[in-house]
Short mmCIF file of C-alpha atoms in Angstrom, two decimals:
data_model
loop_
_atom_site.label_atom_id
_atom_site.label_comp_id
_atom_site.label_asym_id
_atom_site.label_seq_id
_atom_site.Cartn_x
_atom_site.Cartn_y
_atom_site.Cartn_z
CA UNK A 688 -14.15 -5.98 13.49
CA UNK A 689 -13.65 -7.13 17.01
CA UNK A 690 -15.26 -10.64 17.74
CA UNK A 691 -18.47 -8.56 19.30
CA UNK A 692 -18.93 -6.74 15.68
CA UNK A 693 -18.06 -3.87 16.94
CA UNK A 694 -15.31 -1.47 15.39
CA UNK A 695 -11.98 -1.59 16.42
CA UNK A 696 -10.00 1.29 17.54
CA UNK A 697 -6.59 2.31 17.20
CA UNK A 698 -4.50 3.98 20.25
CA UNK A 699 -4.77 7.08 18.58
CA UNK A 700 -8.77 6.84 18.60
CA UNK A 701 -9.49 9.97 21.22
CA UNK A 702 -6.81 12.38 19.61
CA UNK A 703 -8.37 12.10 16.33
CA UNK A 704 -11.44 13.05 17.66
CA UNK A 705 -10.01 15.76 19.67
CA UNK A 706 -8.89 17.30 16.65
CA UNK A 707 -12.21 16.95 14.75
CA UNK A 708 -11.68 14.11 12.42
CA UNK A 709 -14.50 12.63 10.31
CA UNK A 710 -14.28 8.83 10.95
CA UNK A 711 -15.16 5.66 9.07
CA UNK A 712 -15.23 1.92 9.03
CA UNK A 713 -12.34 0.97 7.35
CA UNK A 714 -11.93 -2.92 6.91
CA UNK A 715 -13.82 -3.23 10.66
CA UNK A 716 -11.48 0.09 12.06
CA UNK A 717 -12.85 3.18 12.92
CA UNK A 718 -10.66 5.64 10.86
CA UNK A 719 -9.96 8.86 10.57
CA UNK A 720 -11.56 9.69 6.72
CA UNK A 721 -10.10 13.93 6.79
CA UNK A 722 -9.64 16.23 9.62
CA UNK A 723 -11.01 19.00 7.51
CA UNK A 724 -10.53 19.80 3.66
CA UNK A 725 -8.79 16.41 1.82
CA UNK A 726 -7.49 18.17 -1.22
CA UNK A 727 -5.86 20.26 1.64
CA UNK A 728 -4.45 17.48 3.19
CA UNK A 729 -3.45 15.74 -0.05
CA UNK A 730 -1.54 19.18 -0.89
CA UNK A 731 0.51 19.30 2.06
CA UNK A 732 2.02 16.00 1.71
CA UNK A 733 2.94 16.66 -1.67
CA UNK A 734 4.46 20.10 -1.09
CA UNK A 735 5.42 19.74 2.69
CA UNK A 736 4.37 17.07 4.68
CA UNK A 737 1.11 15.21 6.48
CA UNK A 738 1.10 12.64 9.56
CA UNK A 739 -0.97 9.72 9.41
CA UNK A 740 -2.44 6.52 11.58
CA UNK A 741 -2.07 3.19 9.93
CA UNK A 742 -2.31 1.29 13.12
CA UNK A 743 -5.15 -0.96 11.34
CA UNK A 744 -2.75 -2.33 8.96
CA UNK A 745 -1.93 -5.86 10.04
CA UNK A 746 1.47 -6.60 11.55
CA UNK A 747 2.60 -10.62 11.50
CA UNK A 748 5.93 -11.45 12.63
CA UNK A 749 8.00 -14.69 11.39
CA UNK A 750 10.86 -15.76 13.06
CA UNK A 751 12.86 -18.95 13.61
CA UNK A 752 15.74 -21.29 12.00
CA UNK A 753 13.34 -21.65 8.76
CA UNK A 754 11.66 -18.34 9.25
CA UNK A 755 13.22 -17.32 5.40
CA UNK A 756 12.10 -20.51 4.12
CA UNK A 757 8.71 -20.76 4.70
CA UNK A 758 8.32 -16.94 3.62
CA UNK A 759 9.94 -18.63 0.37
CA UNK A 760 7.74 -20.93 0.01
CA UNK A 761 4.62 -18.74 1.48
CA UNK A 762 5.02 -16.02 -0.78
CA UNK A 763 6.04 -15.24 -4.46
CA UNK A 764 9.29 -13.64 -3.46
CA UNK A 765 12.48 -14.01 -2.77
CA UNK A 766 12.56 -13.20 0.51
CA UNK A 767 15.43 -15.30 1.81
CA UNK A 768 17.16 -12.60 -0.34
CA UNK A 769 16.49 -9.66 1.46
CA UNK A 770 19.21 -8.19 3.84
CA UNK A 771 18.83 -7.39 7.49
CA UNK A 772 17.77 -4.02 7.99
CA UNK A 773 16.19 -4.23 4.28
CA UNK A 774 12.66 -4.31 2.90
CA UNK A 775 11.02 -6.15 0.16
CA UNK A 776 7.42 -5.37 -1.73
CA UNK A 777 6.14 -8.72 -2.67
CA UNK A 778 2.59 -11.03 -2.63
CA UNK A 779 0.82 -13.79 -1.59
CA UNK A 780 -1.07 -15.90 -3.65
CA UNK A 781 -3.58 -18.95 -3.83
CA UNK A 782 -2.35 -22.64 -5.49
CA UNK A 783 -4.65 -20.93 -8.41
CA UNK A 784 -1.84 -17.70 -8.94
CA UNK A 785 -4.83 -15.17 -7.45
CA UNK A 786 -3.38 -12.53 -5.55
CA UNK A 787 -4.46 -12.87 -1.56
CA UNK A 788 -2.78 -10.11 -0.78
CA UNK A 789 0.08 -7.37 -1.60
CA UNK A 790 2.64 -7.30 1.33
CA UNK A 791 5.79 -5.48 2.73
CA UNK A 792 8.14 -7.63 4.46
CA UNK A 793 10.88 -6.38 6.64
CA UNK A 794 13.88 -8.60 7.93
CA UNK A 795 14.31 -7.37 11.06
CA UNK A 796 17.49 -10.03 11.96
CA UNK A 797 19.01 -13.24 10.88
CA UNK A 798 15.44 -15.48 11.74
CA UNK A 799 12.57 -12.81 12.40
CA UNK A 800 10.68 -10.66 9.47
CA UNK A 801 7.65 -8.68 10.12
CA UNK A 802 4.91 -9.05 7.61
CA UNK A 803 2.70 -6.59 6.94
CA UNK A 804 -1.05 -6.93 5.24
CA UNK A 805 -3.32 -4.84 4.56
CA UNK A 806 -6.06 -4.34 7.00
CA UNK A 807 -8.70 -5.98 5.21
CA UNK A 808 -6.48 -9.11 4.54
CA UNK A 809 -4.74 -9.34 7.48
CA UNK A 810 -6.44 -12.08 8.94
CA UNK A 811 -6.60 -14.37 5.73
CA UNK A 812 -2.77 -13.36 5.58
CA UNK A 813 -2.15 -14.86 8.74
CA UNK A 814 -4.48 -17.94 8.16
CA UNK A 815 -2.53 -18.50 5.13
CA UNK A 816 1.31 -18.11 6.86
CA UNK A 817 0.15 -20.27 9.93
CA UNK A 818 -0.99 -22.93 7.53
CA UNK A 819 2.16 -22.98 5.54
CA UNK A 820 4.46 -23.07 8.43
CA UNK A 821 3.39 -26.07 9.34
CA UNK A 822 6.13 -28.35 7.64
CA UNK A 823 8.85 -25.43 8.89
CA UNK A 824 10.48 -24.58 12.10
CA UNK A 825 9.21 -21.39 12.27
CA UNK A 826 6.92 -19.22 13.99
CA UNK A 827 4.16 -17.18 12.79
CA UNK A 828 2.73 -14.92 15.17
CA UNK A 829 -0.02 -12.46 15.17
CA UNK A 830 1.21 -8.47 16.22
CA UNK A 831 -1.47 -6.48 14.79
CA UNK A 832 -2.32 -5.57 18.35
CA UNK A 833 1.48 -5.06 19.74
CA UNK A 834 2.10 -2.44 16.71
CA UNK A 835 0.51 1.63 16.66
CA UNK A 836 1.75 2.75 12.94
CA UNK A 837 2.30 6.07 12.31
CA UNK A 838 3.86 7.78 9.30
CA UNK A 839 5.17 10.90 8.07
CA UNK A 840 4.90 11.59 4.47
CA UNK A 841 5.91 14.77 2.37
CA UNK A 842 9.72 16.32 1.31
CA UNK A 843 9.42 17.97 4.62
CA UNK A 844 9.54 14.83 6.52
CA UNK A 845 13.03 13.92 6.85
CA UNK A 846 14.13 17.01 8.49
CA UNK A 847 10.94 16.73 10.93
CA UNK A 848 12.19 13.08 11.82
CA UNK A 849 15.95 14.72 11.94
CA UNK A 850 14.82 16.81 14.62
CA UNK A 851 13.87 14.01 16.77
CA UNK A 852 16.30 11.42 16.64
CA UNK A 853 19.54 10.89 16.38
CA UNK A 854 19.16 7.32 13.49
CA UNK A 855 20.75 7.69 10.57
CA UNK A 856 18.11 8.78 8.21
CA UNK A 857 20.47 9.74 5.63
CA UNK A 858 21.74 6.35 5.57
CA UNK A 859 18.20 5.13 5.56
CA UNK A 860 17.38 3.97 1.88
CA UNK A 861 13.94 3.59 0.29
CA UNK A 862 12.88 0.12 1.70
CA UNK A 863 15.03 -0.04 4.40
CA UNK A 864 14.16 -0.14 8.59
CA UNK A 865 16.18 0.56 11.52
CA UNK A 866 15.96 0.37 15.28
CA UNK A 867 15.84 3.95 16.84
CA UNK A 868 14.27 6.22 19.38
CA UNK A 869 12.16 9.15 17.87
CA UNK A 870 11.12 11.89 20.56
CA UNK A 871 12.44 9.20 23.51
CA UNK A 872 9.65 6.24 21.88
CA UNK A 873 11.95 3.12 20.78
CA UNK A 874 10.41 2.46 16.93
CA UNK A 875 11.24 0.75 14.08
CA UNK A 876 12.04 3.61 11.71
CA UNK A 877 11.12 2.39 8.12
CA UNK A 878 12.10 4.60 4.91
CA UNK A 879 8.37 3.16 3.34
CA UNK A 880 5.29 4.92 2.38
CA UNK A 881 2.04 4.78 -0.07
CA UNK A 882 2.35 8.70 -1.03
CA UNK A 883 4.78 8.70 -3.85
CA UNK A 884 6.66 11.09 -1.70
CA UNK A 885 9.86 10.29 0.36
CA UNK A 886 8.96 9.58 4.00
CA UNK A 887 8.49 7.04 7.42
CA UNK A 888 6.68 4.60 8.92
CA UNK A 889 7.16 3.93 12.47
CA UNK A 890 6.17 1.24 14.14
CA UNK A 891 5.75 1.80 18.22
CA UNK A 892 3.66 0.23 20.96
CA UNK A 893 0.73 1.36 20.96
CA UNK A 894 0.61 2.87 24.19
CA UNK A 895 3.81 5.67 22.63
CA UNK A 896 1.76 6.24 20.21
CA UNK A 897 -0.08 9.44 21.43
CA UNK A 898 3.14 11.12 22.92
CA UNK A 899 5.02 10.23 19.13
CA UNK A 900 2.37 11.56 17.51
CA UNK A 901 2.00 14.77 19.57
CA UNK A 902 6.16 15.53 19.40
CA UNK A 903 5.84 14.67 15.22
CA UNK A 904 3.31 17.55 14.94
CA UNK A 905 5.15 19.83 17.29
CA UNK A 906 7.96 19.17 15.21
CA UNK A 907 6.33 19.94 12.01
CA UNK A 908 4.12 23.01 13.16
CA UNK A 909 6.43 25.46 11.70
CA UNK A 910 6.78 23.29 8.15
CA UNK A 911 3.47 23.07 7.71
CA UNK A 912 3.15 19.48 8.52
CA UNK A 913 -0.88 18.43 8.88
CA UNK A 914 -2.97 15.97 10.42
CA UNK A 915 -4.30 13.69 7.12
CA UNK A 916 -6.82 10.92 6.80
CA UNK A 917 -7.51 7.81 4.42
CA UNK A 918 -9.23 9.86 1.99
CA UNK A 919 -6.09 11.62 0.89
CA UNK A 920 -4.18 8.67 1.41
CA UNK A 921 -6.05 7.33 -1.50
CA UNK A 922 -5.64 9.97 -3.99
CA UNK A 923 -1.87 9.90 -3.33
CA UNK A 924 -1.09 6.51 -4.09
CA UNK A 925 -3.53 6.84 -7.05
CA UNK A 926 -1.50 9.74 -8.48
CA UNK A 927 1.38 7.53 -7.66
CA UNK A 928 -0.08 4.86 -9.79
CA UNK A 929 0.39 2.11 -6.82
CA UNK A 930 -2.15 -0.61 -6.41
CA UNK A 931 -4.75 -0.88 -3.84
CA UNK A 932 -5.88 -4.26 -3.19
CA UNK A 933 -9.63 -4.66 -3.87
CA UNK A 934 -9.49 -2.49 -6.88
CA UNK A 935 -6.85 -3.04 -9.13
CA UNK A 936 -5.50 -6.54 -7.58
CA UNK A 937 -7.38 -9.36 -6.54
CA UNK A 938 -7.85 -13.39 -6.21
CA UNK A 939 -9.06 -13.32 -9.78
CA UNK A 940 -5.89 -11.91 -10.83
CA UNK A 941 -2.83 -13.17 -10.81
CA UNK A 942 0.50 -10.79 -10.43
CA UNK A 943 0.88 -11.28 -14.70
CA UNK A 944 -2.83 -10.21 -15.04
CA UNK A 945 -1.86 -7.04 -12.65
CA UNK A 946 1.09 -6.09 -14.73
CA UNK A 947 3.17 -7.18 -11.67
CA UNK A 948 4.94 -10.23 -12.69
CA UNK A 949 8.45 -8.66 -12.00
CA UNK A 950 7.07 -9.61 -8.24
CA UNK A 951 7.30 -13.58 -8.88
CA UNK A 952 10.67 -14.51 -9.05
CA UNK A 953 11.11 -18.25 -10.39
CA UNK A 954 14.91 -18.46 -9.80
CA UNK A 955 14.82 -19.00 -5.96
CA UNK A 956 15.30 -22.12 -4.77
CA UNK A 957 12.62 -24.70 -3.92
CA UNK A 958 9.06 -24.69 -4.60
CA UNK A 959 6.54 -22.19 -3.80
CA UNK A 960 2.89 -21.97 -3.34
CA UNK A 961 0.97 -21.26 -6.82
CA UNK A 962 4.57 -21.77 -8.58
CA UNK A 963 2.77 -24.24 -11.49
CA UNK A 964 -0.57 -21.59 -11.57
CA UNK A 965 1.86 -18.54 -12.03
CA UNK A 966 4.11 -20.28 -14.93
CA UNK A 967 1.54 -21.02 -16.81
CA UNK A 968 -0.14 -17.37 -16.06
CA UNK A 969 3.47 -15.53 -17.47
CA UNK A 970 3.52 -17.79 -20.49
CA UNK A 971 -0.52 -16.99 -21.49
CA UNK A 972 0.47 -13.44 -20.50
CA UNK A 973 3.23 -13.21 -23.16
CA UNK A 974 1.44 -14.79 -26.01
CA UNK A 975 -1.76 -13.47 -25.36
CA UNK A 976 -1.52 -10.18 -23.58
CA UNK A 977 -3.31 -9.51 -20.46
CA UNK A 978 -5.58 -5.84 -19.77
CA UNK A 979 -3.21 -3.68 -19.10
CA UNK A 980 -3.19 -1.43 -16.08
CA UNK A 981 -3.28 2.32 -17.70
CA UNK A 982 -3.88 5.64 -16.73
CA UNK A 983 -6.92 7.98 -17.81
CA UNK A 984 -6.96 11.54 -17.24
CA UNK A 985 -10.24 13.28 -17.88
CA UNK A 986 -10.50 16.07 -20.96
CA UNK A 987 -14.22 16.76 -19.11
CA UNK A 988 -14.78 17.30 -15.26
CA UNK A 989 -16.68 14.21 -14.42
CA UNK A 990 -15.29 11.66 -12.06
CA UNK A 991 -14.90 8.44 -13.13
CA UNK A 992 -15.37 5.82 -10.26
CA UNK A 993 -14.54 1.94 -9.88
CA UNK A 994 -16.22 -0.47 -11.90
CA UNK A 995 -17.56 2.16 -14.59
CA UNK A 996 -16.66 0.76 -17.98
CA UNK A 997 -13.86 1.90 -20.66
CA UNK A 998 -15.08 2.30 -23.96
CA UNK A 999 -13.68 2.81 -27.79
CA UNK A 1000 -15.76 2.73 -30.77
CA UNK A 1001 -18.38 1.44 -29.54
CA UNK A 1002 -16.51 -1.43 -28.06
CA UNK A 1003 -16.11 -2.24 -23.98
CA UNK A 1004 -12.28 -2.49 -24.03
CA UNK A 1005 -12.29 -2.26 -20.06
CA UNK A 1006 -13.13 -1.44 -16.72
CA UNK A 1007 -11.84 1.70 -14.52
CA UNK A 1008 -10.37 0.21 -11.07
CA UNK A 1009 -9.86 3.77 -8.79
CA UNK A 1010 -11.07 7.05 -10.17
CA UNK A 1011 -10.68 10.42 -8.19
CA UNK A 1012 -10.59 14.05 -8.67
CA UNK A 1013 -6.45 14.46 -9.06
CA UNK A 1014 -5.38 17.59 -6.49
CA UNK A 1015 -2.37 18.01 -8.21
CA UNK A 1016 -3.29 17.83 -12.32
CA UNK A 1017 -6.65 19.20 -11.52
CA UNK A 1018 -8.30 17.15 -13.46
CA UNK A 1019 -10.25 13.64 -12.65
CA UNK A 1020 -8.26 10.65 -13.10
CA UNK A 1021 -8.34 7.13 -13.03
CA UNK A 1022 -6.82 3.79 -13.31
CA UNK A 1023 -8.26 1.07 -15.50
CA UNK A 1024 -7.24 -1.95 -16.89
CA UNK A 1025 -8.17 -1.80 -20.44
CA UNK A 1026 -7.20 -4.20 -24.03
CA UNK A 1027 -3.20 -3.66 -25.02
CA UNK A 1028 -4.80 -2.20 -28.71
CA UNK A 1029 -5.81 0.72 -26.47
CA UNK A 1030 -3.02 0.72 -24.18
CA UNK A 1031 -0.42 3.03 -25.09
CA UNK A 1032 0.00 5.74 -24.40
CA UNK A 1033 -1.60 8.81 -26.36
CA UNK A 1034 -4.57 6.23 -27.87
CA UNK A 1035 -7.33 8.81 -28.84
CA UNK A 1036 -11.03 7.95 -28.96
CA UNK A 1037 -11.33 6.43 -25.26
CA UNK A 1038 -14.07 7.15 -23.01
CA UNK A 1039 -15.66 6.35 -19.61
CA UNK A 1040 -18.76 5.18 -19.53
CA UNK A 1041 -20.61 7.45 -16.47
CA UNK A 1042 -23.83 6.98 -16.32
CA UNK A 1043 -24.60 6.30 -20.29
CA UNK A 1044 -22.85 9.26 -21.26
CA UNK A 1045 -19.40 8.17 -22.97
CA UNK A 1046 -16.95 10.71 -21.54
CA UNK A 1047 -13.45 11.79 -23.55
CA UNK A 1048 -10.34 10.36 -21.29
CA UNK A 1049 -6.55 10.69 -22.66
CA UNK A 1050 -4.75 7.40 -21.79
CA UNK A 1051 -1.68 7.92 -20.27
CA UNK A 1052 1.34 6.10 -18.36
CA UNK A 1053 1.51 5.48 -14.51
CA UNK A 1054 2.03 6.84 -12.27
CA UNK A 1055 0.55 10.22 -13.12
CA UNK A 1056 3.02 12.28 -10.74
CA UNK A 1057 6.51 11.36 -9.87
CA UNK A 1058 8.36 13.32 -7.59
CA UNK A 1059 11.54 15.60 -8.31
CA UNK A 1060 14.25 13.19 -6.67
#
């Protein structure tokens, strides 16, 4: 929200309307939900590719002679690690171990990385970074508003980029960024995404972002590239099996409790904020197992939703966290954390409780899809 209360609007507000979008508030941003049918949408980035606005996530850029060291000590990663022109998925987290936030962090050169929170975190993000630098020489500064996002999603995507810039995209790895021009707009060209399908994020100013956004879906028309909203966006990392802050991660989880755990890397040097909280969370988690974060994929049609509880003979063995109708199995599908004796997968006799009536769910490994590399 903007300090009126009012909903804030990306650059790309007016064309979204132009082109019929349903909006919504999304984490104080007025968002585009679908432009018309979201199993539509979420099929054309999986078989050939859809163009979104993420210009509400929040962008926070780091940079000076200790930039790498307080994002060492800020955040659970090792960060000083990470190569220019590289990417790294990582988290912030309270002295307690809870989870503030998941993140991506680019190093964009030798002293400056660009954070990037989700929308609804951003500001506690930056709260938390400001309040950490203070013992570093380093600067943490607030970009959400010099940043328009867009990204192009879908196996159709790199050859709808290709067409309109001459970066080396085939160069470009999976968590990597470069500097480049795409239709004439100078971007950041990241090889990033929350589909589970190869694609970009570019970052722009906002005032490109209408004339990127207009030569991207030139550039697709004849691929089939579509306009796609947060609706699909959702069932496409949940078929990817990839977190979503609010449902399954949160401050009363650590990254152990999340299954994430590979995140928190102990080895780097010096100390790090929640470093005591987070040893003492990996050494409960391996005597005494966790929930574990599973997939359920329903043998019924009804939709399980977030919160409903996971059930076995009787027992509550755990709680679904995201639960959608899947496009692409056709069934309803979920993800829940639920007791490691129900875990693995193949355990018969599981159910969802919706609405009192214990429904039959397979339990299955994430993700649910994987794409054909």
């Amino acid at each position: 929200m903007s300090s009126t209360g009012e909903l804030r609007h990306t650059a790309l507000d007016a064309l979204h309307r132009s082109l019929g979008a349903t909006m919504t508030d999304f984490a104080g941003w007025d968002m585009p939900l679908r432009y018309g049918s979201e199993r539509d949408e979420h099929t054309a980035v999986r078989t050939k590719a859809g163009l979104f606005d993420l210009s509400h996530m929040g962008e926070i850029t780091v940079t000076g002679p200790q930039a790498a060291a307080l994002l060492d000590f800020a955040l659970v990663g090792n960060i000083g690690g990470v190569k220019p022109g590289r990417a790294r998925y990582t988290m912030i987290c309270r002295d307690d171990g809870g989870i503030l936030d998941d993140l991506i962090v680019y190093r964009l050169g030798e002293s400056e990385y660009m954070v990037v929170a989700n929308a609804s975190n951003a500001q506690v993000v930056l709260d938390a970074l400001t309040e950490r630098a203070a013992a570093f020489d380093a600067e943490v500064r607030d970009d959400r508003d010099a940043y328009a996002l867009i990204a192009v999603q879908g196996p159709e995507s790199p050859g709808i980029l290709k067409s309109l810039t001459d970066a080396d995209l085939d160069g470009l790895k999976y968590y990597a960024g470069l500097p480049g021009t795409v239709a004439g707009v100078p971007a950041l060209i990241a090889r990033t995404g929350y589909t589970g399908e190869d694609g970009f994020e570019l970052f722009v100013k906002p005032e490109h972002a209408v004339e990127l956004w207009q030569a991207l879906a030139q550039a697709g028309e004849g691929v089939g590239l579509v306009p796609c909203g947060l609706s699909c966006r959702d069932t496409l990392r949940l078929e990817a099996g990839m977190p979503l802050y609010g449902h399954e991660l949160s401050t009363s989880l650590t990254p152990f409790d999340a299954g994430l755990g590979r995140v928190v890397k102990f080895e780097k040097e010096g100390d790090f904020v929640g470093r005591e909280a987070l040893r003492e969370a990996a050494a409960r988690a391996e005597q005494n197992p966790p929930r574990v974060l599973v997939g359920l994929v329903a043998e019924g049609r009804r939709v399980p939703r977030a919160g409903y509880t996971v059930v076995a003979g009787g027992e509550v063995i755990g709680e679904v966290t995201s639960g959608a109708p899947s496009p692409t199995l056709g069934k309803p599908i979920a993800m829940a954390y639920v007791d490691p004796a129900h875990a693995a997968p193949g355990t018969t006799g599981v159910g969802v409780d919706i609405r009192g009536s214990h429904e039959p769910y397979e339990v299955v490994a994430l993700p649910f899809y994987k794409r054909q590399k």
